[in-house]
PDB file of C-alpha atoms and ligand atoms in Angstrom:
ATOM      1  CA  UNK R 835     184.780-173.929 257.374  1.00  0.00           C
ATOM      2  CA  UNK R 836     183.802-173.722 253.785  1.00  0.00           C
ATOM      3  CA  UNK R 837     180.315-174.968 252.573  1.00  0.00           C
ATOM      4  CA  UNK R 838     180.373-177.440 248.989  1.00  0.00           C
ATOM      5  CA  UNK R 839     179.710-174.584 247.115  1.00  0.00           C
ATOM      6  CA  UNK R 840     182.697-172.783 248.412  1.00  0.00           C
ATOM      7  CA  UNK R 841     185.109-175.562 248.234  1.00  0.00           C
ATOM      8  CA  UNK R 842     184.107-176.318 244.340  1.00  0.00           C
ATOM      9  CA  UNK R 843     184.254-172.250 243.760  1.00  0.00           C
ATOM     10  CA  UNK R 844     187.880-172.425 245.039  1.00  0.00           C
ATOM     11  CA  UNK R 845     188.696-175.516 243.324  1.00  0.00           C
ATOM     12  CA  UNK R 846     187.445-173.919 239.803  1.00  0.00           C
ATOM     13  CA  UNK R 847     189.640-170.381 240.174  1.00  0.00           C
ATOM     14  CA  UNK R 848     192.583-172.698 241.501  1.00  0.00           C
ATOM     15  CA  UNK R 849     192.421-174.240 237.980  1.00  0.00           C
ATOM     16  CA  UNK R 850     191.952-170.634 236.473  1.00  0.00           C
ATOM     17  CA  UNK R 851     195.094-169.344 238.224  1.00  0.00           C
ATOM     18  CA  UNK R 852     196.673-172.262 236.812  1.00  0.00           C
ATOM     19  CA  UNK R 853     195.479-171.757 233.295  1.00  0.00           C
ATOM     20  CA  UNK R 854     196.727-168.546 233.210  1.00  0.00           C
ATOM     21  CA  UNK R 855     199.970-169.455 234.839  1.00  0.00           C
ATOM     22  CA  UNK R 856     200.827-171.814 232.227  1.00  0.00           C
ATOM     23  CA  UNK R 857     199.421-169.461 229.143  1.00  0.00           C
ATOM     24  CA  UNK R 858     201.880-166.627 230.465  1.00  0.00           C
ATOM     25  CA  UNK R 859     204.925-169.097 229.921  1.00  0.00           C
ATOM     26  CA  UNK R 860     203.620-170.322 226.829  1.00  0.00           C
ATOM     27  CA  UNK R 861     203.727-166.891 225.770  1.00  0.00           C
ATOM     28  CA  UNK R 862     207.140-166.172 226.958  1.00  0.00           C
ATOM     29  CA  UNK R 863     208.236-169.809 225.467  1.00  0.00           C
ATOM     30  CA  UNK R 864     209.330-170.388 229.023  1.00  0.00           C
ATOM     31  CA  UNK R 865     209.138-169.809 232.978  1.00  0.00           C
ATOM     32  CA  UNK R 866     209.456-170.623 237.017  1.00  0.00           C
ATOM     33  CA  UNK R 867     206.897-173.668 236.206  1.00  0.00           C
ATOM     34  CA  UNK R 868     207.514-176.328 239.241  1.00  0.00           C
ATOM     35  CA  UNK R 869     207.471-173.723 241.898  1.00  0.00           C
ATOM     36  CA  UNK R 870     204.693-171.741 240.347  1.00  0.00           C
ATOM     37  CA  UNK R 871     202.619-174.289 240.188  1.00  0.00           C
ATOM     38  CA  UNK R 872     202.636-175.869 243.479  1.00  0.00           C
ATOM     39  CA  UNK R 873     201.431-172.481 245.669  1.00  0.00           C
ATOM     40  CA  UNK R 874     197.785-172.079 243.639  1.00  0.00           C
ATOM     41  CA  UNK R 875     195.527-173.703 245.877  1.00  0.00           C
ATOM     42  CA  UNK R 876     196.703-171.718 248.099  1.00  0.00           C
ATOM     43  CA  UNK R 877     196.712-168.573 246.156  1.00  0.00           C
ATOM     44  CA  UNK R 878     192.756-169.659 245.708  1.00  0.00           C
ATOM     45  CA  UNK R 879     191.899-169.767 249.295  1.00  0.00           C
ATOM     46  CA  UNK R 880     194.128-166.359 250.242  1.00  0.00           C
ATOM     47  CA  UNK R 881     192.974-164.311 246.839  1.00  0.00           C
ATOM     48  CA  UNK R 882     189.201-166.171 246.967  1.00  0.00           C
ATOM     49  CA  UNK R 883     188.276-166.847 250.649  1.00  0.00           C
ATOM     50  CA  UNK R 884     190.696-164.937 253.239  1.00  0.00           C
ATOM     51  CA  UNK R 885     192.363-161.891 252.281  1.00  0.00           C
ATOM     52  CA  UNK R 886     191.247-158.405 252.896  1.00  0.00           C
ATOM     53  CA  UNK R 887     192.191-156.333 249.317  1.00  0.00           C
ATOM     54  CA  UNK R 888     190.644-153.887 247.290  1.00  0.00           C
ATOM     55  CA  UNK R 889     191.604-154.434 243.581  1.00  0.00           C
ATOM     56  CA  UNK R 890     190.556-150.715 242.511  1.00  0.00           C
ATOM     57  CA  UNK R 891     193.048-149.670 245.241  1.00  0.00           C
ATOM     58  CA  UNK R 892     195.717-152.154 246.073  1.00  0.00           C
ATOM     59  CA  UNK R 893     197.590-149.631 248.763  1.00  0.00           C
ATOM     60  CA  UNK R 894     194.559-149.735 250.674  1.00  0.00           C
ATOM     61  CA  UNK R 895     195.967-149.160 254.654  1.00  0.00           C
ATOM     62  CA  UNK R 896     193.249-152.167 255.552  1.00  0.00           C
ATOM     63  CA  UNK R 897     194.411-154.846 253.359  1.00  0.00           C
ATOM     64  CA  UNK R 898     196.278-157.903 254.258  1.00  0.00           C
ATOM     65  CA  UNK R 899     199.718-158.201 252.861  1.00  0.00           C
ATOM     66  CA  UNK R 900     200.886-160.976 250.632  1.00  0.00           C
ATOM     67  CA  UNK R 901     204.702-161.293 250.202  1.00  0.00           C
ATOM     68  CA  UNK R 902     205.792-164.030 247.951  1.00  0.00           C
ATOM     69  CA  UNK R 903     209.094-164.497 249.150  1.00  0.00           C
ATOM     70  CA  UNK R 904     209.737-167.052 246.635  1.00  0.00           C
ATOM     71  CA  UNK R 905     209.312-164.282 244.222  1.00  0.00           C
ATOM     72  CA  UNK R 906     209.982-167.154 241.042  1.00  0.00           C
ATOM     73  CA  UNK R 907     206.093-167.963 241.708  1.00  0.00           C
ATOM     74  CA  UNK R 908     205.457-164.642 240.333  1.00  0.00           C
ATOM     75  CA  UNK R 909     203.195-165.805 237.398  1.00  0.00           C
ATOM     76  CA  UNK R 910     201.125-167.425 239.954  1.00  0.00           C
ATOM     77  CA  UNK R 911     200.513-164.482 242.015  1.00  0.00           C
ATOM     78  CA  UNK R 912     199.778-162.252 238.692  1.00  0.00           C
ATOM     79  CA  UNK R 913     197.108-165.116 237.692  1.00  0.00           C
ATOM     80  CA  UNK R 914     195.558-164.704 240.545  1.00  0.00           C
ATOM     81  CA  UNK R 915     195.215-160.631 240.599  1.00  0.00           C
ATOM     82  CA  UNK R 916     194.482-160.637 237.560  1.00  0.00           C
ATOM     83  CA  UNK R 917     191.499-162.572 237.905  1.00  0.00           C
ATOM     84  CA  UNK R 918     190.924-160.347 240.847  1.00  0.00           C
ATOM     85  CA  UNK R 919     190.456-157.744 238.682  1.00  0.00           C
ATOM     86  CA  UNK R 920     194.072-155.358 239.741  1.00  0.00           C
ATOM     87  CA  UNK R 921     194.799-155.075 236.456  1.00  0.00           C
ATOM     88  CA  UNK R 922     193.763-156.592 232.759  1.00  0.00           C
ATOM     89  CA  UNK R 923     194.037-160.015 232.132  1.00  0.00           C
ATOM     90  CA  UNK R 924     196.014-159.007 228.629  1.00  0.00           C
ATOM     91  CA  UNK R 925     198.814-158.208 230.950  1.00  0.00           C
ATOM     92  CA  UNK R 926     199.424-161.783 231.189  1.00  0.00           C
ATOM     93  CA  UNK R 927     200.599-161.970 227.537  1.00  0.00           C
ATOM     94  CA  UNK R 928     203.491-160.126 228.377  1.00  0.00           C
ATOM     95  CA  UNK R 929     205.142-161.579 231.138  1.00  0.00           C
ATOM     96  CA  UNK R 930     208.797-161.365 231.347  1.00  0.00           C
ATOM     97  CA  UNK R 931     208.986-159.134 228.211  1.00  0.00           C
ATOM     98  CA  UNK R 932     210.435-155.663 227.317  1.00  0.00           C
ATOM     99  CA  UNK R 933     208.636-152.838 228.835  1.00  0.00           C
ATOM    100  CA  UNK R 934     206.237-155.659 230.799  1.00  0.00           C
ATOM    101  CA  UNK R 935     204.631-154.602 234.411  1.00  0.00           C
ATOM    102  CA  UNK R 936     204.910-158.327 234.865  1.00  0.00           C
ATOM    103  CA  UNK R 937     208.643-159.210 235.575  1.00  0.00           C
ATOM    104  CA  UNK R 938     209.550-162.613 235.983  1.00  0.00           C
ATOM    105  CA  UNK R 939     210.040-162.216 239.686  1.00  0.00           C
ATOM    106  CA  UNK R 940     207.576-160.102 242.251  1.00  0.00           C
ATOM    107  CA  UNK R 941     208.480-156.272 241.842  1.00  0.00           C
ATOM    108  CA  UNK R 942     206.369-153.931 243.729  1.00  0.00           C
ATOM    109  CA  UNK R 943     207.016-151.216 242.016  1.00  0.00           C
ATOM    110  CA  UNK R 944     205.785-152.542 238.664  1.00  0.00           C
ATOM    111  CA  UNK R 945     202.496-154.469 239.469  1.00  0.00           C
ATOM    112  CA  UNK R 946     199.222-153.833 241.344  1.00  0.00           C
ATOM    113  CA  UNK R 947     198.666-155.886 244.121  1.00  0.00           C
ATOM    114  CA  UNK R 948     202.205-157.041 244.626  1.00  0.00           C
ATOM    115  CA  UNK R 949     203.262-156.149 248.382  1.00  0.00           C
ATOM    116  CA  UNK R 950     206.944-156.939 248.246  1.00  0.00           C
ATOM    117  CA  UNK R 951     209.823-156.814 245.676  1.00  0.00           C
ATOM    118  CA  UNK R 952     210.881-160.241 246.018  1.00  0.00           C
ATOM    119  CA  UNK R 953     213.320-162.591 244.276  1.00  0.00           C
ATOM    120  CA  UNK R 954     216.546-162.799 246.507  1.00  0.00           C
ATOM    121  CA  UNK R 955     215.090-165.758 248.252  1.00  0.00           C
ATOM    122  CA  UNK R 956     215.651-166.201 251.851  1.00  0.00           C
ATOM    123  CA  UNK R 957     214.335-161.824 252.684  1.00  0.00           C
ATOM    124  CA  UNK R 958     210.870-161.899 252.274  1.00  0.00           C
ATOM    125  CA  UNK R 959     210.291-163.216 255.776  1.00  0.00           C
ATOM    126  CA  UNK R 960     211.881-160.678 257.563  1.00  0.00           C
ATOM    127  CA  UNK R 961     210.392-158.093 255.657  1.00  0.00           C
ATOM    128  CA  UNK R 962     207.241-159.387 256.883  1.00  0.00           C
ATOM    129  CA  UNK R 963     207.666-159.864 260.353  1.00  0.00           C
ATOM    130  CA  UNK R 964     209.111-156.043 259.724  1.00  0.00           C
ATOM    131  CA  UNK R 965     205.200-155.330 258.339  1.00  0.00           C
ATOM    132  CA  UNK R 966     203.422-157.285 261.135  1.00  0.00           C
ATOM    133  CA  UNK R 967     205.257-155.097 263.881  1.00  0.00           C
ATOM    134  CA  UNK R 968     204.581-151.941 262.499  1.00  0.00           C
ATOM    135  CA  UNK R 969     200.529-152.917 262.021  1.00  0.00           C
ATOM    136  CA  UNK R 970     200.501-154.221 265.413  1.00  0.00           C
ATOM    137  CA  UNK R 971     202.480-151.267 266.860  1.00  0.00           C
ATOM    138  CA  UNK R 972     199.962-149.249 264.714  1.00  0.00           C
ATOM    139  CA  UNK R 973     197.111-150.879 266.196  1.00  0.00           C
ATOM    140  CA  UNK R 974     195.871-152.234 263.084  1.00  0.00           C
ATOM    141  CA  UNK R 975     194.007-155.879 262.033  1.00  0.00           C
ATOM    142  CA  UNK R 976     195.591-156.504 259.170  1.00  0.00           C
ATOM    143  CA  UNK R 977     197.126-160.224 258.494  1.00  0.00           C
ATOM    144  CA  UNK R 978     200.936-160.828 257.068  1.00  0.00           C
ATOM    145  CA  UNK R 979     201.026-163.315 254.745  1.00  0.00           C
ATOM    146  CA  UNK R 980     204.804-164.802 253.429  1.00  0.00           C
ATOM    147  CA  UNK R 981     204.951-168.022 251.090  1.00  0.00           C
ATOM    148  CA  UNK R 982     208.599-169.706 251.435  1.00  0.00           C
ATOM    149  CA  UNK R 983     210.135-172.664 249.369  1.00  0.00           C
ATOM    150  CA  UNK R 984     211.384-175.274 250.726  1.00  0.00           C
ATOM    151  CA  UNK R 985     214.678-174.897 249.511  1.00  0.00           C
ATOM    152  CA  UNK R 986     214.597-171.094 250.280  1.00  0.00           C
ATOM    153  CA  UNK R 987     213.673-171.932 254.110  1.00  0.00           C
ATOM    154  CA  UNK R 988     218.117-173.400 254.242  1.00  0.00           C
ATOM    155  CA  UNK R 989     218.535-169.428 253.681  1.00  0.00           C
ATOM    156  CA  UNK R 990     220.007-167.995 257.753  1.00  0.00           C
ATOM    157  CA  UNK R 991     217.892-165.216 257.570  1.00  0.00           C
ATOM    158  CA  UNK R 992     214.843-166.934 257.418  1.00  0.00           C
ATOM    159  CA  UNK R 993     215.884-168.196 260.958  1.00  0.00           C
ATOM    160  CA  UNK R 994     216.503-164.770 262.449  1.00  0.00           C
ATOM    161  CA  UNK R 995     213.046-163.670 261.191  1.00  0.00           C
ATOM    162  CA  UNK R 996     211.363-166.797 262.983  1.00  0.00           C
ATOM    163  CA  UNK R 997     212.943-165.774 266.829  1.00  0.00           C
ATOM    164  CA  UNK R 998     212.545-161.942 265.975  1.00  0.00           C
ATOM    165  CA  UNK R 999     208.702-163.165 265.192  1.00  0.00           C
ATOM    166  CA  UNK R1000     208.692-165.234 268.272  1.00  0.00           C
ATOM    167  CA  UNK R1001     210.395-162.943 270.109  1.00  0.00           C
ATOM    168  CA  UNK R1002     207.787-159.741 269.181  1.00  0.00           C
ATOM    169  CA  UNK R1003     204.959-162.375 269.714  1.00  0.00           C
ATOM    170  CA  UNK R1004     203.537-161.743 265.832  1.00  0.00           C
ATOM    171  CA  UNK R1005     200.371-163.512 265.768  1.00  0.00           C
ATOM    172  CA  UNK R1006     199.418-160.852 262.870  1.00  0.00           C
ATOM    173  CA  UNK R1007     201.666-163.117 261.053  1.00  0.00           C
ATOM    174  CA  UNK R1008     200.956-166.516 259.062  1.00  0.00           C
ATOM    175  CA  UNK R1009     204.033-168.402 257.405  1.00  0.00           C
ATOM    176  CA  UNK R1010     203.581-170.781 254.314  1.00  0.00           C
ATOM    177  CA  UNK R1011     205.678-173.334 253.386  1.00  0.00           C
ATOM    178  CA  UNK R1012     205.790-174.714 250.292  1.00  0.00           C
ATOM    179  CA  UNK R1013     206.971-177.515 250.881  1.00  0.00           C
ATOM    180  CA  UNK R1014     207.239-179.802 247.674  1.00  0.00           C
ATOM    181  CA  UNK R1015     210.427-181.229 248.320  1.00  0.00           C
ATOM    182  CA  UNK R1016     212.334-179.667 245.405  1.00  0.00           C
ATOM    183  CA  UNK R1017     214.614-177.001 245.020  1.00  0.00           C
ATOM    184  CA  UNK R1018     216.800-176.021 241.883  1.00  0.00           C
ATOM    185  CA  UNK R1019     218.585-178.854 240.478  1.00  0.00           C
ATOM    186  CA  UNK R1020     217.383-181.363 242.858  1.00  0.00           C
ATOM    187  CA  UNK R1021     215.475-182.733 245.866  1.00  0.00           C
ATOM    188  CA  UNK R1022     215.731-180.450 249.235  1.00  0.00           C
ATOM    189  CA  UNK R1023     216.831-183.945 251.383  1.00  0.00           C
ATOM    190  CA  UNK R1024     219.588-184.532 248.984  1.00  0.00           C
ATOM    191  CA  UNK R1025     220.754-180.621 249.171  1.00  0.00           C
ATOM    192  CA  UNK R1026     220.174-179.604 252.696  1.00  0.00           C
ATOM    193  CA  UNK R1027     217.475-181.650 254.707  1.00  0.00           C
ATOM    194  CA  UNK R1028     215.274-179.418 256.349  1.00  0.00           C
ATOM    195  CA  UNK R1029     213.133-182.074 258.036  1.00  0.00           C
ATOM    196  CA  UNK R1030     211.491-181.559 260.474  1.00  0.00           C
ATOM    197  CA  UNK R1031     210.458-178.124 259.637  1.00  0.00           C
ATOM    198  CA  UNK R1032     207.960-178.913 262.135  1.00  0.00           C
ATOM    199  CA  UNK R1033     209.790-179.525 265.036  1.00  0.00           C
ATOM    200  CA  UNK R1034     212.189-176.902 263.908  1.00  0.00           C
ATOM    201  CA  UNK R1035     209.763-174.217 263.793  1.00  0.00           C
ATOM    202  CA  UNK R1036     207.584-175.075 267.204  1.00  0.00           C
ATOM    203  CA  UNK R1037     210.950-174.997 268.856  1.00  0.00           C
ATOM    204  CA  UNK R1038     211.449-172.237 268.338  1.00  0.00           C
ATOM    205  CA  UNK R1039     207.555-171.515 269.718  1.00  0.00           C
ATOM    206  CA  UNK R1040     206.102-171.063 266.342  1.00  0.00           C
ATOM    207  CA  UNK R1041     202.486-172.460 266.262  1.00  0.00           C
ATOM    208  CA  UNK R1042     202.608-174.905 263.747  1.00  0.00           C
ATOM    209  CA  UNK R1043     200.384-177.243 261.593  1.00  0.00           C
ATOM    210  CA  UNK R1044     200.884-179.609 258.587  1.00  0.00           C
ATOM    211  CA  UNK R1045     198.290-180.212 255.368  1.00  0.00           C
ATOM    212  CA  UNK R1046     197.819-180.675 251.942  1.00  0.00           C
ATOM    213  CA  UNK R1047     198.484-177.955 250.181  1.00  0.00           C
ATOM    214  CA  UNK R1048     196.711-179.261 247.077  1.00  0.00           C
ATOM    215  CA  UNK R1049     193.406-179.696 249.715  1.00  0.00           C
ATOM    216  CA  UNK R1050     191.538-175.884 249.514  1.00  0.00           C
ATOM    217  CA  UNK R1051     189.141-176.719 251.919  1.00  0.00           C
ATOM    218  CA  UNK R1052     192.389-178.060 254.400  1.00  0.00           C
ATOM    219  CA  UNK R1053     194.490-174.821 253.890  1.00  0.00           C
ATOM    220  CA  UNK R1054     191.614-172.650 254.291  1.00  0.00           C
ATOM    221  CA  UNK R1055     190.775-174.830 257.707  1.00  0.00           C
ATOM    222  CA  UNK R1056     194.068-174.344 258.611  1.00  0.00           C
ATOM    223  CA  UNK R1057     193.933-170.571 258.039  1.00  0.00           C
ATOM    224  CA  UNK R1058     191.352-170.055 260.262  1.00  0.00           C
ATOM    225  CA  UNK R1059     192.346-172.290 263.248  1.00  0.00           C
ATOM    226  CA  UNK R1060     195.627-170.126 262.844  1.00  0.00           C
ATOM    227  CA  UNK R1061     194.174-166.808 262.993  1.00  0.00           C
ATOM    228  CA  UNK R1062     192.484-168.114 266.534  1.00  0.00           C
ATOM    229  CA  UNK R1063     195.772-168.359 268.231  1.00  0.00           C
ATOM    230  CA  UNK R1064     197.322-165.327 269.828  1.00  0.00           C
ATOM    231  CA  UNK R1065     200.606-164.474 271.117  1.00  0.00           C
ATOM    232  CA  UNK R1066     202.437-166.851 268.669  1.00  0.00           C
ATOM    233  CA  UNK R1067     203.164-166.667 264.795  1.00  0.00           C
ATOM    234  CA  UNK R1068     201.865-168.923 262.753  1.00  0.00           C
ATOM    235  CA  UNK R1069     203.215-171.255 260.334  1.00  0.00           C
ATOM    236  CA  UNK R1070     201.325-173.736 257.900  1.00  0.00           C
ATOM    237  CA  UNK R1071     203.740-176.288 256.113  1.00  0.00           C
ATOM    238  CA  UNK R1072     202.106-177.127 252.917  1.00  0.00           C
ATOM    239  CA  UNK R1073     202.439-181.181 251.290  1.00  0.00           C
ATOM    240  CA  UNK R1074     202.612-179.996 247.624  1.00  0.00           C
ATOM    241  CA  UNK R1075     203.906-181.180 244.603  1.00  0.00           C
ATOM    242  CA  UNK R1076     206.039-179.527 242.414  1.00  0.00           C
ATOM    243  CA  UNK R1077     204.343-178.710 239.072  1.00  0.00           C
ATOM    244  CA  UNK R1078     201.425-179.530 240.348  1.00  0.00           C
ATOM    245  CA  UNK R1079     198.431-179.851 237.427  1.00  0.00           C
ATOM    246  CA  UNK R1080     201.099-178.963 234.733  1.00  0.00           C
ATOM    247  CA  UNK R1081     200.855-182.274 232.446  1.00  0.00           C
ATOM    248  CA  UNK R1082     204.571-181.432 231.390  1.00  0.00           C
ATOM    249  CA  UNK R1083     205.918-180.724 234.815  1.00  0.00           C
ATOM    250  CA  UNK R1084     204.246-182.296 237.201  1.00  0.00           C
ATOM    251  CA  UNK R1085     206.730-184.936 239.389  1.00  0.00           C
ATOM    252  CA  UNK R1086     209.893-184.335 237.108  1.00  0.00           C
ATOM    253  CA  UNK R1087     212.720-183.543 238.821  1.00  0.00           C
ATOM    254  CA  UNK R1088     213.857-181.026 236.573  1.00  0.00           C
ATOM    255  CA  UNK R1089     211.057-178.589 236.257  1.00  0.00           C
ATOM    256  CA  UNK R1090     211.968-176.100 237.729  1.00  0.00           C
ATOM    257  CA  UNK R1091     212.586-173.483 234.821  1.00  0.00           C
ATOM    258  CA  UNK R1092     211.728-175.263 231.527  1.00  0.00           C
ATOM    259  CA  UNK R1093     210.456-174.684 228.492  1.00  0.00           C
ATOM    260  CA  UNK R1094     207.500-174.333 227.052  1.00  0.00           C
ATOM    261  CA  UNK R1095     205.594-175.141 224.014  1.00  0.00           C
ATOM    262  CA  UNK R1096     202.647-174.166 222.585  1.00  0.00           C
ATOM    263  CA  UNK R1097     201.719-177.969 222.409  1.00  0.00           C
ATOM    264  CA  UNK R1098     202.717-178.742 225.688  1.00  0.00           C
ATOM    265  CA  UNK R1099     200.613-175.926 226.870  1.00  0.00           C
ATOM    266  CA  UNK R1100     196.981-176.928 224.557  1.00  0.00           C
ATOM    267  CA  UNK R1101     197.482-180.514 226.678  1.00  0.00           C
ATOM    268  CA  UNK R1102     198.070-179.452 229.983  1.00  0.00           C
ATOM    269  CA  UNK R1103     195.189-176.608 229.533  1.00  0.00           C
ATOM    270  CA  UNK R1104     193.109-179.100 227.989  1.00  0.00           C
ATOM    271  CA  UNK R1105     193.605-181.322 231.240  1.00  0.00           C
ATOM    272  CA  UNK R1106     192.981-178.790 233.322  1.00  0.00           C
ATOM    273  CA  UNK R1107     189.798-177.867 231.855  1.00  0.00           C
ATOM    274  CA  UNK R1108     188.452-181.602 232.425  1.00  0.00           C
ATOM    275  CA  UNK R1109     189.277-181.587 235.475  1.00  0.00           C
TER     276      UNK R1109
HETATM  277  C1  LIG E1730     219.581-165.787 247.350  1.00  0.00           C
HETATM  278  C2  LIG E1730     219.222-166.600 246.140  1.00  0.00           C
HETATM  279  N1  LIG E1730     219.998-167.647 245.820  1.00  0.00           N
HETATM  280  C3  LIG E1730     219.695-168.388 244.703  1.00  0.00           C
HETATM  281  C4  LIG E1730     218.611-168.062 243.932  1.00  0.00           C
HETATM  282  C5  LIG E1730     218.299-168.870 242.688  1.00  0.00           C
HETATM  283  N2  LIG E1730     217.127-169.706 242.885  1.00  0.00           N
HETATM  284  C6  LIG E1730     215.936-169.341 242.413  1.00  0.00           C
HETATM  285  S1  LIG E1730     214.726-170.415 242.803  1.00  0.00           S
HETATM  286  C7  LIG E1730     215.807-171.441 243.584  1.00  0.00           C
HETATM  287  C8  LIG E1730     215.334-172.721 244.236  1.00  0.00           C
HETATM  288  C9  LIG E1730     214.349-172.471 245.301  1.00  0.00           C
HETATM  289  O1  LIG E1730     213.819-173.658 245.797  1.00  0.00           O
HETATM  290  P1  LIG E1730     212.514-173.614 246.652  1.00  0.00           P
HETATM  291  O2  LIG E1730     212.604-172.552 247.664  1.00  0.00           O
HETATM  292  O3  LIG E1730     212.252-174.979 247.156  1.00  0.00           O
HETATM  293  O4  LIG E1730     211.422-173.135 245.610  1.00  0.00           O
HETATM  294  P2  LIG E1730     210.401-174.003 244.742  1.00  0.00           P
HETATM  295  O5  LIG E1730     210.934-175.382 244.623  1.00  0.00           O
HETATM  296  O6  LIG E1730     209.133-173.992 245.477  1.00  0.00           O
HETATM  297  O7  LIG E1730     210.316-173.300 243.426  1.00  0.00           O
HETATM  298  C10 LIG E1730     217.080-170.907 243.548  1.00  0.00           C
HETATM  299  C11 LIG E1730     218.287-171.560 244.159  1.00  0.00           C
HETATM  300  C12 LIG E1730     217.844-166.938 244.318  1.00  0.00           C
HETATM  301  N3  LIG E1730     216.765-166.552 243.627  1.00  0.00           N
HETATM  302  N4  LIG E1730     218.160-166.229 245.439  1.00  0.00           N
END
């Protein structure tokens, strides 16, 4: 459980990751906003509170892996290391330009601290039940984190990753998903209705809990009660909103790759830095 202090530490580098999100797509004149948006209170509580990483060495054999199989919410994940301290935060000026380490989607072999090359959507989850079984074959403590969309979980191979999981008993292994009820071009019930991802998942005898996403103290909660289970994996469905603390993006439909301005991003920063 997190103390006050805690909870307002993750709340203020939450709103950093966000800040920097939206800065690296003002720079660019454009980006992955929705979806980027709605994974960094979670980012806060993985990259502040519960994962194991060593900035200075971000192959470390200890660490805990984060692969953000939604690899559009790239900005996101580069706010957040940067902050970290795996690279400089003047990095972030060049997203998504020539000659950048900072594509627009994850690449692992261009940026520190990025697990997975991600971007396909629908792979990252196998690839991480792939990682959990070798560290538990190995022996080894380290945690498997994978953040899914929504819209990403209607890919099949997500669902041959969740019985291989169940199957290999990958408790190693914790599941987000993003669930803000958006894909593309339009709401996830009106594409392919996923509901009950819930009962879905525990079906197929995945331990599973709901909460706010937006709630660091909640996700971080439900973190830990997660880790305390064995012989499952885990999965933690996350109540988000799409654009989430983007002034420009937040609950429109179409935000899901938009523009954006350098005076859309002085309000929305300006917003976030009241609070
Ligand atoms: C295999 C594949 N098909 C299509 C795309 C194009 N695409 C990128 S993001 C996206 C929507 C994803 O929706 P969701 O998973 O809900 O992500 P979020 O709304 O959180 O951004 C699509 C269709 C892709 N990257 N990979």
């Amino acid at each position: 459980m997190l103390s006050n202090q805690e909870t307002e530490e993750l709340k203020q580098f939450a709103a950093e990751i966000r800040i920097h999100t939206i800065r690296q797509m003002a720079a660019r004149g454009f980006g992955h906003m929705g979806g980027a948006m709605s994974i960094c209170d979670l980012l806060s509580v993985l990259y502040g509170k519960q994962m194991k990483y060593d900035a200075g060495n971000p192959e470390w054999e200890e660490r805990d892996w984060l692969i953000c199989s939604k690899g559009h919410a790239g900005p996101a994940v580069y706010a957040a290391l940067a902050l970290k301290g795996f690279f400089p935060m003047e990095w972030l000026e060049t997203l998504n330009q020539p000659g950048t380490r900072l594509p627009s989607h994850c690449d692992h072999l261009k940026t520190p601290g990025i697990d997975v090359t991600t971007g396909s959507l629908g792979q990252g989850l196998s690839v991480a039940a792939g990682v959990a079984l070798a560290k538990k074959t190995n022996g080894k403590e380290n945690t498997i984190y994978c953040i899914i969309g929504d819209g990403e979980s209607q890919e099949g191979q997500n669902w041959e990753a969740v019985m291989f999981a169940a199957q290999q008993k990958l408790d190693n292994l914790i599941l987000f998903i993003d669930n803000n009820g958006q894909q593309l071009d339009n709401r996830t019930e009106a594409i392919c209705n996923m509901e009950s991802l819930k009962e879905k998942l525990e079906s197929f005898h995945w331990e599973t809990r709901e909460v706010c996403g937006h709630d660091v103290a909640a996700v971080n909660e439900a973190i830990e009660e997660a880790g305390k289970l064995k012989g499952r994996p885990h999965a933690i469905i996350l109540d988000t909103v799409k654009g989430k603390g983007c002034t420009f993006a937040e609950n429109k439909l179409k935000n899901h790759h938009i523009t954006v301005t350098e005076e859309q991003a002085v309000e929305a920063l300006e917003a976030l830095k009241k609070g």
